Amino acid sequence: MTGQPGYIGASSSITAEDVPALYEGAKFYSPAVGDANRSSITSWLAGLLDRNGPVPLLRVEGVPPETPCVSVCVLGSGSAMADLPPAGDEFEMAVRQIERLQRVSFGAVYPLAAATISALVAVVTAAQLRVPLLDADGMGRTFALIHHTAMHLSGVSPTPLAAVGPTGESVLVEVPDGPRADRMLRANVDTVGGWAALAAYPTTAGVLRRAALPGTVSRIANVGRLLLDSTDPDLLVTRLGAITGCRRPARGRIVELEHLSRPSDVTIPAHPSSLVVEELGGLGRQLRIELRSEIVAVFADGALIAGAPDLISLLDVSRGVLATLDSLEPGDLVDVLVTPADAVWYSPRGMEMVGMGSHGIPLAHPRRR
Amino acid sequence: MKRSSTLPITLGELARIQPLAGAEAHLADPSRQVVQVVLAETFDRLRRCTPHNLVVLHDEAATGGWSLAAALHLAWERNLSAVVVSRSVAGGSSVALAERLHMSLIVIDDDPIEVALQLAGQVSAPAAARALRQARLAEQLAEQTGIRGVLGVLNRELQQVPVALVVGGVVIGGQSAALTERPQVRQIEVEVHAPGERSAARLVAAVPVPGPASVEQVESLLRLARPSLQAAWAQSRLDTATRAAHEQAAFDLLRRLPSAPSPADVEVPGWTNELGWQVGEANRAVWLAPLRPSGEPPPEITYLIRASWQRGHTTWPLVAEGDGWISWHSGADPSEVTALRRALAAFRDSAVAHRLVIGVGRAHAGVAGLMRSVAEARLAAHVAREEGPGAVQWFDQVGANAALAWLPTTEIAQVADLTLEELMAAKDRAALVQTVLAVLDSGGSLSQASQRLGVHRNTVLARLARARQLGLTYDEPGQRLALHVLSYALTTLWSDTTAD
C-alpha cells in the first residue's frame, strides 16, 4: 500500500510493511478472536509478499466485469489453526479445485470476511496465485456462518465450494440451498484437522459490483494503522470514528461478570455471558453487555442502546488497546465502542439472519425503533 | 366491627402475605397500589401492560440478566408497580438497576406461574388478602407473652408506621417516634384497658398519609394486638406484684438485722443476692417520695416508677416503703457518685411527670450503714419537697435544717385552727404570721425583720401589735418556741398552697 501512515482512502497494493496494520485492523472487526497465531501468520504473509512482490488491491469496478473471482476464508477454530499450522498450499489448492471443477481460471481473489485471519489469508492466496485482491468482502466484519454474506442476500450461491484441511484432505460441496452448505461443512471440519481453507462464492467481478461490500480491505488497513499509531483512547476513538463511523456511548468500569456455567468465578477464564459496567461520568448508568461468541447487545439502565449486527467492542482505556473478551476482569476501565455494520445488515432479511433475534434476544434493534 | 376496605391492595401489603412473604423483596415504594397482575412471557406482553400492574416474568421474558434489565426498563417506562422474577435470573446488578430506576423488584424461589395465579387472586379480592394478613398477624401476636414482644410484632408488621405503648405520656414500649407530630402523618390511638376497667395505656401509631397502610387497617391491627397486650400487661403486673412483695419482705428482714446484739458485725445475708441486690460495700440510699404524700401508692405507679428508675440499672433495687420507694447504689468507693448522678438526671422527667421528689443519703458501709443512709435519704427527701416536683436533695447539704422538714405542718396547722381561732379567721393572717416568723427568726430585731420582709419598720410594728391582739403572743417566753414552730408550719403550708 502506498502513502504515509494515517493515509485514509482506497489503496492500490499491499506490501510486507502493511501486514501488521492489516492484522490489527482485521482484529478490530472481530473482537472476540485471540492472538494465538499472530506471529506465524504475519511472518508467513510478510515473507510471501517480500518474495512475490506486492499484491495489487483493486476496486471491484476497476476489474473487467467478466473476470472470474473467488472468495477465501478460514473455516473452523483459530486455536486449532495454531495447533496445526497450515502447510502453506491449502488455500491455493482449494481455489484450484474449483477452477478444475468449473474449468475457469480465477482472475481475482476476495476475502469472504475482511476480518480475523481470513482477511490475511486472502492476501496470502492472491500472492500465491499471483492475481490481484479485490477491495471488497462478503461481511464487512465477521459473522458465524458462511452464508451470512452480502452475496447470499443478493442471490449468489456459495457453492461449489472446496475446503482443504491441513492434512491435505479436501471436501467439495455443491448444494442448491446456501444454508445447507454450512451444515455439511461443519460436519467435516473436525475430521480434516479442526480447521480448513475454504474457497467459495465463485462468481464474476460484474456480479460482485452489486453483491459485495466495497472498500472493506483498505478500511481494515487504515483502522489497523490508527490502532498501531495511537494509544490515547480519546484520540483513538475520534480517529476511528472518522473511518468506521464508530461512536462511544459510554465509558465505565466493569463491576460484575456473570458466567453461564460458573457464577462469580473470575479466576478461571470462562466465557462470561454478561458484563455489568458502571458508567463513569454522564448519567452514571448501569450498562449490561451481553456476550455470546461476540458482544451482541448493550443495555443502558435496561434500555437497548446497541445490538447485533452493530459491531460492539471494548477498548481498554488504561492501555489504549482493544480488550479481548477472555481478558476482562472486574475493575477494568473500558470504553464501549459501537461501530455500525454495513447497511445491508439492517435490512429485514439481514436482521433476520444476523440480528439480535439470532442470538436469542427478541427485542427491536435501536435503529428500527 | 368496621367493614374492611376494598381499596386496591398495596405492594407493601402483598409483600407481607404468602406467596411473597418468603420472597426477597426490594420495594421502592411499598405504598404503590397493585390493580392487576400480569404473567408476561414476552416483551410484547410487557409493552402492553398498563400502569400499576404487577408483572411476573416468565419464559422468554426471563431468560437471563439482560431480559430482567430490559424488563425493569420497560416496567419503568410503563409505570408498573413491581417486577417479580425467579432467583435464577436476578443477580446483584439487577437489584442495583431496580434501585436506580426506583422500581420494585421481588425475587421468588417458587414457580412464577403459580405465584402469578396466587397474586392475581389476592389482587382481585383485596379484602380477602387483608383478612389473610390479619389472621397471620393474630397468630404471631398470640405467640407473644411480653409487652416488648407484642410491640415488636406490630412494628415489624407495620413497616414505616411506628407504634408505641404509652401510659400517661410516658412511652413504655415500642418506638417513641409514634408520638412525634409530623406533617402528613396521622396519629391513631387505641385504648388498652388494664384488668379492672380503668384506662391504663394507649397504643399510639403514626400513620403516614398517604402511606402503605390505610388508617382503618392500622387501627384494626392495633385492636387485634389489644388482647395480647392486656394479657402481657396483666402477666407483668402479676410478676411485678410478686417481686414487689418479695422485695418488701426482704427489706424488712434486712432492716431488722442491725438491731441484733452487735450491729457492726452484721453479715450480709446470702438471699440478698437472689434479688440481685448488692449490700456490703459503700451503700448510698435514694428515697423517691411523692410531693404530696397520700398513703401507699397503687401498684401501677410502683410498676411505672420501677420501669423508669431501673432503665439501665436493672440491679438497683426498688422497694415500696410507706408512701415512697427506697433504692440504693452500692460501690467500693464511697465518694463515687457519677453513676448515681447520671441515673438521677435520666430519671428527672419521670420524677416531674409523677410529681416525685428525691432524697439522697450519704454512703455508709454494711447493712447498718445502708439503714442509716436510708434514714438520711428520707430526711433529705422531706427537705426536697420545698423545691417542688423533680427536686433532688443530697443529705450532705441538708444539715440541721432537716429537722424542720420533719415537722408535721398539716397537723400543726390544725392545732392553730383550734388554739388561735381569731387569728385564723383574720383576712390578713398570712402577713401577720409571716411578720411574726421574720421577727422571731431575726432574734427580735425589728430592723432586720423589716429588711427581710421588704416593708417599713412601722408596718412591722403595727402587724406585731395586731398579731398580739389576735392571740399570737410571741414575746411571752413560755410560748415563744411553740409559736415560732407554729408560725413556721403555717408559713410553709400557705406558701405551698399558694405555690400550687
Coordinates of N, CA, C and O in Angstrom, one line a residue, chain A residues 105-226:
Chain A
S105 N -10.3 -20.0 -14.9 CA -9.1 -19.5 -14.2 C -9.4 -18.2 -13.5 O -9.8 -17.2 -14.2
F106 N -9.4 -18.2 -12.2 CA -9.8 -17.0 -11.5 C -8.9 -15.9 -11.7 O -7.7 -16.0 -11.6
G107 N -9.4 -14.7 -12.0 CA -8.6 -13.5 -12.3 C -8.4 -12.6 -11.0 O -7.6 -11.7 -11.1
A108 N -9.2 -12.9 -10.0 CA -9.0 -12.1 -8.7 C -9.6 -12.9 -7.6 O -10.4 -13.8 -7.7
V109 N -9.0 -12.6 -6.4 CA -9.5 -13.2 -5.1 C -10.0 -12.2 -4.2 O -9.6 -11.0 -4.3
Y110 N -11.0 -12.5 -3.4 CA -11.5 -11.6 -2.4 C -11.8 -12.3 -1.1 O -12.1 -13.5 -1.1
P111 N -11.7 -11.6 0.1 CA -11.9 -12.3 1.3 C -13.4 -12.5 1.5 O -14.2 -11.6 1.2
L112 N -13.8 -13.6 2.1 CA -15.2 -13.9 2.4 C -15.6 -12.9 3.5 O -16.7 -12.3 3.5
A113 N -14.6 -12.6 4.5 CA -14.8 -11.7 5.5 C -13.6 -10.9 5.7 O -12.5 -11.5 5.9
A114 N -13.6 -9.5 5.6 CA -12.4 -8.7 5.8 C -12.3 -8.5 7.2 O -12.4 -7.4 7.8
A115 N -12.0 -9.6 8.0 CA -11.8 -9.5 9.4 C -11.2 -10.8 9.8 O -11.2 -11.8 9.0
T116 N -10.7 -10.9 11.0 CA -10.0 -12.0 11.5 C -8.8 -12.4 10.6 O -8.4 -11.7 9.7
I117 N -8.4 -13.6 10.7 CA -7.3 -14.2 10.0 C -7.7 -14.3 8.5 O -6.9 -14.4 7.6
S118 N -9.0 -14.5 8.3 CA -9.5 -14.6 6.9 C -9.1 -13.5 6.0 O -8.9 -13.7 4.8
A119 N -9.0 -12.3 6.5 CA -8.5 -11.1 5.7 C -7.1 -11.4 5.3 O -6.7 -11.0 4.1
L120 N -6.3 -11.9 6.1 CA -4.9 -12.1 5.8 C -4.7 -13.3 4.8 O -3.9 -13.2 3.9
V121 N -5.5 -14.4 5.0 CA -5.3 -15.5 4.1 C -5.7 -15.1 2.7 O -5.2 -15.7 1.7
A122 N -6.6 -14.2 2.5 CA -7.0 -13.7 1.2 C -5.8 -13.1 0.5 O -5.5 -13.3 -0.7
V123 N -5.0 -12.3 1.3 CA -3.8 -11.7 0.7 C -2.8 -12.8 0.3 O -2.2 -12.8 -0.7
V124 N -2.7 -13.8 1.3 CA -1.8 -15.0 1.0 C -2.1 -15.6 -0.3 O -1.3 -15.9 -1.2
T125 N -3.4 -15.9 -0.5 CA -3.9 -16.6 -1.7 C -3.6 -15.8 -2.9 O -3.1 -16.4 -3.9
A126 N -3.9 -14.5 -2.8 CA -3.6 -13.7 -4.0 C -2.2 -13.7 -4.4 O -1.8 -13.7 -5.5
A127 N -1.3 -13.6 -3.3 CA 0.1 -13.6 -3.6 C 0.6 -15.0 -4.2 O 1.4 -15.0 -5.1
Q128 N 0.0 -16.1 -3.7 CA 0.4 -17.4 -4.2 C -0.1 -17.6 -5.6 O 0.6 -18.1 -6.5
L129 N -1.3 -17.1 -5.9 CA -1.9 -17.3 -7.3 C -1.4 -16.2 -8.2 O -1.7 -16.3 -9.4
R130 N -0.7 -15.2 -7.6 CA -0.3 -14.0 -8.4 C -1.4 -13.4 -9.2 O -1.3 -13.1 -10.4
V131 N -2.5 -13.2 -8.5 CA -3.7 -12.4 -9.0 C -4.0 -11.3 -8.1 O -3.5 -11.3 -6.9
P132 N -4.7 -10.3 -8.6 CA -5.0 -9.1 -7.7 C -6.0 -9.5 -6.6 O -6.7 -10.5 -6.8
L133 N -6.0 -8.7 -5.6 CA -7.0 -8.9 -4.5 C -8.1 -7.8 -4.7 O -7.8 -6.7 -5.0
L134 N -9.4 -8.2 -4.5 CA -10.4 -7.2 -4.7 C -10.6 -6.5 -3.3 O -10.6 -7.1 -2.3
D135 N -10.8 -5.1 -3.4 CA -11.0 -4.3 -2.2 C -12.5 -4.4 -1.8 O -13.3 -3.5 -1.9
A136 N -13.0 -5.6 -1.4 CA -14.4 -5.9 -1.1 C -14.4 -7.2 -0.4 O -13.5 -8.0 -0.4
D137 N -15.6 -7.4 0.4 CA -15.8 -8.7 1.0 C -17.2 -9.0 1.2 O -18.1 -8.2 0.7
G138 N -17.5 -10.1 1.8 CA -18.9 -10.5 1.9 C -19.6 -10.1 3.2 O -20.8 -10.2 3.3
M139 N -18.8 -9.7 4.2 CA -19.5 -9.5 5.5 C -19.2 -8.1 6.1 O -20.1 -7.5 6.8
G140 N -18.0 -7.5 5.8 CA -17.7 -6.2 6.4 C -17.3 -6.3 7.9 O -17.0 -5.3 8.5
R141 N -17.4 -7.5 8.4 CA -17.0 -7.8 9.8 C -17.0 -9.4 9.8 O -16.8 -10.0 8.8
T142 N -17.2 -10.0 11.0 CA -17.4 -11.5 10.9 C -18.7 -11.8 11.4 O -19.3 -11.2 12.3
F143 N -19.3 -12.8 10.8 CA -20.5 -13.5 11.3 C -20.2 -15.0 11.4 O -19.2 -15.5 10.9
A144 N -21.1 -15.7 12.0 CA -20.8 -17.1 12.4 C -20.8 -18.0 11.2 O -19.9 -18.9 11.1
L145 N -21.7 -17.8 10.2 CA -21.9 -18.9 9.2 C -21.5 -18.4 7.8 O -21.6 -17.2 7.6
I146 N -21.2 -19.3 6.9 CA -20.7 -18.9 5.7 C -21.7 -18.3 4.7 O -21.4 -17.7 3.7
H147 N -23.0 -18.5 5.0 CA -24.0 -17.8 4.2 C -24.4 -16.5 4.7 O -25.3 -15.9 4.2
H148 N -23.8 -16.1 5.8 CA -24.1 -14.7 6.3 C -23.3 -13.7 5.5 O -22.5 -13.0 6.1
T149 N -23.6 -13.6 4.3 CA -22.9 -12.7 3.4 C -23.8 -11.9 2.6 O -25.0 -12.2 2.4
A150 N -23.2 -10.8 2.1 CA -24.0 -9.9 1.2 C -24.3 -10.6 -0.1 O -25.3 -10.4 -0.7
M151 N -23.3 -11.5 -0.5 CA -23.6 -12.2 -1.7 C -24.8 -13.1 -1.6 O -25.6 -13.2 -2.5
H152 N -24.9 -13.8 -0.5 CA -26.1 -14.7 -0.3 C -27.4 -13.9 -0.4 O -28.3 -14.3 -1.0
L153 N -27.3 -12.7 0.3 CA -28.5 -11.8 0.2 C -28.9 -11.4 -1.2 O -30.0 -11.2 -1.5
S154 N -27.8 -11.3 -2.1 CA -28.0 -10.9 -3.5 C -28.3 -12.1 -4.3 O -28.3 -12.0 -5.6
G155 N -28.4 -13.3 -3.8 CA -28.7 -14.5 -4.5 C -27.5 -15.2 -5.1 O -27.7 -16.1 -6.0
V156 N -26.3 -14.9 -4.7 CA -25.2 -15.6 -5.2 C -25.0 -16.9 -4.4 O -25.0 -16.8 -3.2
S157 N -24.8 -18.0 -5.0 CA -24.7 -19.3 -4.3 C -23.3 -19.4 -3.8 O -22.3 -19.1 -4.5
P158 N -23.1 -19.9 -2.5 CA -21.7 -20.2 -2.0 C -21.1 -21.3 -2.7 O -19.8 -21.5 -2.6
T159 N -21.8 -22.2 -3.3 CA -21.2 -23.4 -3.9 C -21.1 -23.2 -5.4 O -21.8 -22.4 -6.0
P160 N -20.3 -24.0 -6.1 CA -19.5 -25.1 -5.5 C -18.4 -24.5 -4.6 O -17.8 -23.5 -4.9
L161 N -18.1 -25.2 -3.5 CA -17.0 -24.7 -2.6 C -16.1 -25.9 -2.2 O -16.5 -27.0 -2.3
A162 N -14.9 -25.5 -2.0 CA -13.9 -26.5 -1.6 C -13.3 -26.1 -0.3 O -13.0 -25.0 0.0
A163 N -13.1 -27.2 0.6 CA -12.5 -27.0 1.9 C -11.3 -27.9 2.0 O -11.5 -29.1 1.8
V164 N -10.1 -27.4 2.2 CA -8.9 -28.2 2.3 C -8.3 -28.1 3.7 O -8.1 -27.0 4.2
G165 N -8.2 -29.2 4.3 CA -7.6 -29.3 5.7 C -6.1 -29.2 5.7 O -5.5 -29.4 4.6
P166 N -5.5 -29.0 6.8 CA -4.0 -29.0 7.0 C -3.4 -30.4 6.6 O -2.2 -30.4 6.4
T167 N -4.2 -31.4 6.6 CA -3.7 -32.7 6.3 C -3.6 -32.9 4.8 O -3.1 -34.0 4.3
G168 N -4.2 -32.0 4.0 CA -4.2 -32.2 2.6 C -5.5 -32.8 2.1 O -5.7 -32.8 0.9
E169 N -6.4 -33.2 3.0 CA -7.7 -33.8 2.5 C -8.6 -32.6 2.2 O -8.4 -31.6 2.7
S170 N -9.5 -32.9 1.3 CA -10.4 -31.8 0.9 C -11.9 -32.3 0.8 O -12.1 -33.5 0.6
V171 N -12.8 -31.4 0.9 CA -14.2 -31.6 0.8 C -14.7 -30.7 -0.3 O -14.4 -29.5 -0.3
L172 N -15.5 -31.2 -1.2 CA -16.1 -30.4 -2.2 C -17.6 -30.5 -2.0 O -18.2 -31.5 -1.9
V173 N -18.2 -29.3 -1.9 CA -19.7 -29.3 -1.6 C -20.4 -28.6 -2.7 O -20.0 -27.5 -3.2
E174 N -21.5 -29.2 -3.1 CA -22.4 -28.5 -4.0 C -23.8 -28.7 -3.5 O -24.3 -29.8 -3.3
V175 N -24.5 -27.6 -3.2 CA -25.9 -27.7 -2.7 C -26.7 -26.7 -3.4 O -26.2 -25.6 -3.8
P176 N -28.0 -26.9 -3.6 CA -28.8 -25.9 -4.2 C -29.1 -24.7 -3.3 O -29.4 -23.6 -3.7
D177 N -29.1 -25.1 -2.0 CA -29.6 -24.1 -1.0 C -28.4 -23.7 -0.1 O -27.8 -24.5 0.6
G178 N -28.0 -22.4 -0.1 CA -26.8 -21.9 0.6 C -26.7 -22.4 2.0 O -25.7 -23.0 2.4
P179 N -27.7 -22.1 2.9 CA -27.6 -22.5 4.3 C -27.2 -24.0 4.5 O -26.6 -24.3 5.5
R180 N -27.6 -24.8 3.6 CA -27.2 -26.3 3.8 C -25.7 -26.5 3.7 O -25.2 -27.4 4.4
A181 N -25.0 -25.7 2.9 CA -23.6 -25.8 2.7 C -22.9 -25.7 4.0 O -22.0 -26.5 4.3
D182 N -23.2 -24.8 4.9 CA -22.6 -24.6 6.2 C -22.7 -25.8 7.0 O -21.7 -26.3 7.6
R183 N -23.9 -26.4 7.1 CA -24.1 -27.6 7.9 C -23.3 -28.8 7.4 O -22.7 -29.5 8.2
M184 N -23.2 -28.9 6.1 CA -22.4 -30.0 5.6 C -20.9 -29.8 5.9 O -20.2 -30.8 6.2
L185 N -20.5 -28.6 5.8 CA -19.0 -28.3 6.0 C -18.7 -28.5 7.5 O -17.6 -29.1 7.8
R186 N -19.5 -28.0 8.4 CA -19.2 -28.1 9.8 C -18.9 -29.6 10.2 O -18.1 -29.9 11.0
A187 N -19.7 -30.4 9.6 CA -19.6 -31.9 9.9 C -18.2 -32.4 9.5 O -17.7 -33.4 10.1
N188 N -17.6 -31.7 8.6 CA -16.3 -32.3 8.1 C -15.1 -31.6 8.6 O -14.0 -32.1 8.5
V189 N -15.3 -30.4 9.2 CA -14.1 -29.6 9.6 C -13.3 -30.3 10.6 O -12.0 -30.4 10.5
D190 N -13.9 -30.9 11.6 CA -13.1 -31.6 12.7 C -12.3 -32.7 12.1 O -11.1 -32.9 12.4
T191 N -12.9 -33.4 11.1 CA -12.2 -34.6 10.5 C -11.0 -34.2 9.7 O -10.0 -34.9 9.8
V192 N -11.0 -33.0 9.1 CA -9.9 -32.7 8.3 C -8.8 -31.9 9.1 O -7.9 -31.4 8.5
G193 N -9.0 -31.8 10.4 CA -7.9 -31.2 11.2 C -8.3 -30.0 12.0 O -7.5 -29.3 12.5
G194 N -9.6 -29.8 12.2 CA -10.0 -28.7 13.1 C -10.3 -27.4 12.4 O -11.0 -26.6 12.9
W195 N -9.6 -27.2 11.4 CA -9.8 -26.0 10.6 C -9.7 -26.4 9.1 O -9.1 -27.4 8.8
A196 N -10.1 -25.5 8.2 CA -10.0 -25.8 6.8 C -9.9 -24.5 6.0 O -10.4 -23.5 6.4
A197 N -9.1 -24.6 4.9 CA -9.1 -23.4 4.0 C -10.3 -23.5 3.1 O -10.5 -24.6 2.5
L198 N -11.0 -22.5 3.0 CA -12.3 -22.5 2.2 C -12.2 -21.6 1.0 O -11.7 -20.4 1.1
A199 N -12.6 -22.1 -0.1 CA -12.8 -21.3 -1.3 C -14.2 -21.4 -1.7 O -14.7 -22.5 -1.8
A200 N -14.9 -20.2 -1.8 CA -16.3 -20.3 -2.0 C -16.8 -19.1 -2.8 O -16.0 -18.2 -3.1
Y201 N -18.1 -19.1 -3.1 CA -18.7 -18.0 -3.9 C -18.0 -17.7 -5.2 O -17.6 -16.5 -5.4
P202 N -17.7 -18.7 -6.0 CA -17.1 -18.4 -7.3 C -18.1 -17.6 -8.2 O -19.3 -18.0 -8.3
T203 N -17.7 -16.4 -8.6 CA -18.6 -15.6 -9.4 C -17.8 -14.7 -10.3 O -16.6 -14.9 -10.4
T204 N -18.4 -13.7 -10.8 CA -17.7 -12.7 -11.7 C -17.6 -11.4 -11.0 O -18.4 -11.0 -10.1
A205 N -16.7 -10.6 -11.5 CA -16.5 -9.2 -10.9 C -17.8 -8.4 -11.1 O -18.1 -7.6 -10.3
G206 N -18.4 -8.6 -12.2 CA -19.7 -7.9 -12.5 C -20.7 -8.1 -11.5 O -21.4 -7.2 -11.0
V207 N -20.9 -9.4 -11.1 CA -21.9 -9.7 -10.0 C -21.4 -9.1 -8.7 O -22.2 -8.5 -8.0
L208 N -20.1 -9.1 -8.4 CA -19.6 -8.6 -7.2 C -19.8 -7.1 -7.1 O -19.9 -6.6 -6.0
R209 N -19.9 -6.4 -8.2 CA -20.1 -5.0 -8.2 C -21.4 -4.6 -7.4 O -21.5 -3.6 -6.7
R210 N -22.4 -5.5 -7.5 CA -23.6 -5.2 -6.8 C -23.8 -6.1 -5.5 O -24.5 -5.8 -4.6
A211 N -23.0 -7.2 -5.5 CA -23.3 -8.2 -4.4 C -22.3 -8.1 -3.2 O -22.6 -8.5 -2.1
A212 N -21.1 -7.5 -3.4 CA -20.1 -7.5 -2.4 C -20.1 -6.1 -1.7 O -20.6 -5.2 -2.2
L213 N -19.5 -6.1 -0.5 CA -19.3 -4.8 0.2 C -18.0 -4.2 -0.2 O -17.0 -4.7 0.1
P214 N -18.0 -3.0 -0.8 CA -16.8 -2.4 -1.3 C -16.0 -1.7 -0.3 O -16.5 -1.2 0.8
G215 N -14.6 -1.7 -0.5 CA -13.7 -0.9 0.3 C -13.3 -1.4 1.6 O -12.7 -0.7 2.4
T216 N -13.7 -2.7 1.9 CA -13.6 -3.2 3.3 C -12.1 -3.6 3.6 O -11.7 -3.6 4.7
V217 N -11.3 -3.9 2.5 CA -10.0 -4.4 2.8 C -9.1 -3.1 3.1 O -8.3 -3.1 4.1
S218 N -9.2 -2.1 2.3 CA -8.4 -0.9 2.6 C -8.9 -0.3 3.9 O -8.1 0.3 4.7
R219 N -10.2 -0.5 4.3 CA -10.7 0.0 5.6 C -10.0 -0.6 6.8 O -9.5 0.1 7.7
I220 N -9.8 -2.0 6.7 CA -9.1 -2.6 7.9 C -7.7 -2.1 8.0 O -7.1 -2.0 9.0
A221 N -7.0 -1.9 6.8 CA -5.6 -1.5 6.8 C -5.6 -0.1 7.5 O -4.7 0.2 8.3
N222 N -6.5 0.8 7.1 CA -6.5 2.1 7.7 C -6.8 2.1 9.2 O -6.1 2.7 10.0
V223 N -7.8 1.2 9.6 CA -8.1 1.1 11.0 C -6.9 0.6 11.8 O -6.5 1.0 12.9
G224 N -6.2 -0.4 11.2 CA -5.0 -1.0 11.8 C -3.9 0.0 12.1 O -3.3 0.0 13.1
R225 N -3.7 0.9 11.1 CA -2.7 1.9 11.3 C -3.0 2.8 12.4 O -2.1 3.2 13.2
L226 N -4.3 3.2 12.6 CA -4.7 4.0 13.7 C -4.4 3.3 15.0 O -3.9 3.9 16.0

